[in-house]
Amino acid sequence: MTTPADAMPKPITGSEVLAEFSEYAGAQAMVDQLSDGGFPVESVRIIGTGITSVEQVTGRLTNGRSALAGAGSGAWFGLLLGLLFTLFTVGFGVLWIVLWSVVLGAAFGAVFGLIAHAASGGRRDFASIKTLAAQSYSVTVDTATAAQARQVLSTPLV
């Protein structure tokens, strides 16, 4: 039988922490510096600890906004189909095929956007973007290459 403690990830053995950062950008800059210095970055890990799910609400989701979002998606899909249809068309009708495909795609997308919004029954009348954030980020490297990584980091790039 598996216990919750068994389901937790095991610490990575055979690695050393080069630095810790409070923001991801710092860890990313360090890995970029290692890469620019010719270090084999395949042995580098950026480990986030204290992971938190963050959902940023971007606005109210109304019928109009749902229809507009659906129309935009449908227009792109219509453009794709229109361009595919033009592969089998000869003559000046190519532009009309693409135009009508975009218009029809936008119309169907708007209708489906409204239907999807109505189907939610008002339980989720907002739009949002979900991300993960960590309290800190550690840059680690395999123990065998740690000395080389520290040397690359101590050498200024020209």
mmCIF file with all atom_site columns, C-alpha atoms in Angstrom, residues 67-121:
data_model
loop_
_atom_site.group_PDB
_atom_site.id
_atom_site.type_symbol
_atom_site.label_atom_id
_atom_site.label_alt_id
_atom_site.label_comp_id
_atom_site.label_asym_id
_atom_site.label_entity_id
_atom_site.label_seq_id
_atom_site.pdbx_PDB_ins_code
_atom_site.Cartn_x
_atom_site.Cartn_y
_atom_site.Cartn_z
_atom_site.occupancy
_atom_site.B_iso_or_equiv
_atom_site.pdbx_formal_charge
_atom_site.auth_seq_id
_atom_site.auth_comp_id
_atom_site.auth_asym_id
_atom_site.auth_atom_id
_atom_site.pdbx_PDB_model_num
ATOM 1  C CA . ALA A 1 67  ? -19.061 35.417 -28.680 1.00 0.00 ? 67  ALA A CA 1
ATOM 2  C CA . LEU A 1 68  ? -16.068 37.594 -29.579 1.00 0.00 ? 68  LEU A CA 1
ATOM 3  C CA . ALA A 1 69  ? -13.561 35.026 -28.302 1.00 0.00 ? 69  ALA A CA 1
ATOM 4  C CA . GLY A 1 70  ? -15.394 32.264 -30.182 1.00 0.00 ? 70  GLY A CA 1
ATOM 5  C CA . ALA A 1 71  ? -15.483 34.398 -33.340 1.00 0.00 ? 71  ALA A CA 1
ATOM 6  C CA . GLY A 1 72  ? -11.736 34.975 -33.121 1.00 0.00 ? 72  GLY A CA 1
ATOM 7  C CA . SER A 1 73  ? -10.984 31.274 -32.746 1.00 0.00 ? 73  SER A CA 1
ATOM 8  C CA . GLY A 1 74  ? -13.442 30.393 -35.490 1.00 0.00 ? 74  GLY A CA 1
ATOM 9  C CA . ALA A 1 75  ? -11.933 32.969 -37.855 1.00 0.00 ? 75  ALA A CA 1
ATOM 10 C CA . TRP A 1 76  ? -8.467  31.443 -37.425 1.00 0.00 ? 76  TRP A CA 1
ATOM 11 C CA . PHE A 1 77  ? -9.868  27.970 -38.031 1.00 0.00 ? 77  PHE A CA 1
ATOM 12 C CA . GLY A 1 78  ? -11.784 29.243 -41.062 1.00 0.00 ? 78  GLY A CA 1
ATOM 13 C CA . LEU A 1 79  ? -8.601  30.822 -42.428 1.00 0.00 ? 79  LEU A CA 1
ATOM 14 C CA . LEU A 1 80  ? -6.795  27.497 -42.102 1.00 0.00 ? 80  LEU A CA 1
ATOM 15 C CA . LEU A 1 81  ? -9.587  25.622 -43.889 1.00 0.00 ? 81  LEU A CA 1
ATOM 16 C CA . GLY A 1 82  ? -9.838  28.315 -46.561 1.00 0.00 ? 82  GLY A CA 1
ATOM 17 C CA . LEU A 1 83  ? -6.142  28.100 -47.278 1.00 0.00 ? 83  LEU A CA 1
ATOM 18 C CA . LEU A 1 84  ? -6.398  24.309 -47.504 1.00 0.00 ? 84  LEU A CA 1
ATOM 19 C CA . PHE A 1 85  ? -9.315  24.599 -49.946 1.00 0.00 ? 85  PHE A CA 1
ATOM 20 C CA . THR A 1 86  ? -7.303  26.934 -52.157 1.00 0.00 ? 86  THR A CA 1
ATOM 21 C CA . LEU A 1 87  ? -4.833  24.134 -52.800 1.00 0.00 ? 87  LEU A CA 1
ATOM 22 C CA . PHE A 1 88  ? -7.526  22.524 -54.968 1.00 0.00 ? 88  PHE A CA 1
ATOM 23 C CA . THR A 1 89  ? -8.811  25.705 -56.615 1.00 0.00 ? 89  THR A CA 1
ATOM 24 C CA . VAL A 1 90  ? -7.601  27.366 -59.776 1.00 0.00 ? 90  VAL A CA 1
ATOM 25 C CA . GLY A 1 91  ? -8.402  30.920 -60.801 1.00 0.00 ? 91  GLY A CA 1
ATOM 26 C CA . PHE A 1 92  ? -9.489  34.154 -59.203 1.00 0.00 ? 92  PHE A CA 1
ATOM 27 C CA . GLY A 1 93  ? -11.951 32.526 -56.789 1.00 0.00 ? 93  GLY A CA 1
ATOM 28 C CA . VAL A 1 94  ? -9.129  31.809 -54.325 1.00 0.00 ? 94  VAL A CA 1
ATOM 29 C CA . LEU A 1 95  ? -9.531  35.097 -52.449 1.00 0.00 ? 95  LEU A CA 1
ATOM 30 C CA . TRP A 1 96  ? -13.299 34.621 -52.127 1.00 0.00 ? 96  TRP A CA 1
ATOM 31 C CA . ILE A 1 97  ? -12.863 31.102 -50.770 1.00 0.00 ? 97  ILE A CA 1
ATOM 32 C CA . VAL A 1 98  ? -10.477 32.330 -48.073 1.00 0.00 ? 98  VAL A CA 1
ATOM 33 C CA . LEU A 1 99  ? -12.685 35.333 -47.228 1.00 0.00 ? 99  LEU A CA 1
ATOM 34 C CA . TRP A 1 100 ? -15.864 33.255 -46.937 1.00 0.00 ? 100 TRP A CA 1
ATOM 35 C CA . SER A 1 101 ? -14.064 30.611 -44.896 1.00 0.00 ? 101 SER A CA 1
ATOM 36 C CA . VAL A 1 102 ? -12.944 33.258 -42.387 1.00 0.00 ? 102 VAL A CA 1
ATOM 37 C CA . VAL A 1 103 ? -16.434 34.816 -42.219 1.00 0.00 ? 103 VAL A CA 1
ATOM 38 C CA . LEU A 1 104 ? -18.198 31.475 -41.774 1.00 0.00 ? 104 LEU A CA 1
ATOM 39 C CA . GLY A 1 105 ? -15.615 30.309 -39.248 1.00 0.00 ? 105 GLY A CA 1
ATOM 40 C CA . ALA A 1 106 ? -16.109 33.499 -37.224 1.00 0.00 ? 106 ALA A CA 1
ATOM 41 C CA . ALA A 1 107 ? -19.903 33.124 -37.327 1.00 0.00 ? 107 ALA A CA 1
ATOM 42 C CA . PHE A 1 108 ? -19.870 29.489 -36.215 1.00 0.00 ? 108 PHE A CA 1
ATOM 43 C CA . GLY A 1 109 ? -17.237 30.280 -33.577 1.00 0.00 ? 109 GLY A CA 1
ATOM 44 C CA . ALA A 1 110 ? -19.378 33.080 -32.142 1.00 0.00 ? 110 ALA A CA 1
ATOM 45 C CA . VAL A 1 111 ? -22.399 30.788 -31.923 1.00 0.00 ? 111 VAL A CA 1
ATOM 46 C CA . PHE A 1 112 ? -20.402 28.025 -30.242 1.00 0.00 ? 112 PHE A CA 1
ATOM 47 C CA . GLY A 1 113 ? -18.824 30.588 -27.867 1.00 0.00 ? 113 GLY A CA 1
ATOM 48 C CA . LEU A 1 114 ? -22.293 31.704 -26.794 1.00 0.00 ? 114 LEU A CA 1
ATOM 49 C CA . ILE A 1 115 ? -23.484 28.120 -26.382 1.00 0.00 ? 115 ILE A CA 1
ATOM 50 C CA . ALA A 1 116 ? -20.460 27.219 -24.254 1.00 0.00 ? 116 ALA A CA 1
ATOM 51 C CA . HIS A 1 117 ? -20.969 30.285 -22.047 1.00 0.00 ? 117 HIS A CA 1
ATOM 52 C CA . ALA A 1 118 ? -24.679 29.532 -21.637 1.00 0.00 ? 118 ALA A CA 1
ATOM 53 C CA . ALA A 1 119 ? -23.903 25.894 -20.788 1.00 0.00 ? 119 ALA A CA 1
ATOM 54 C CA . SER A 1 120 ? -21.823 27.009 -17.794 1.00 0.00 ? 120 SER A CA 1
ATOM 55 C CA . GLY A 1 121 ? -25.031 28.235 -16.182 1.00 0.00 ? 121 GLY A CA 1
#
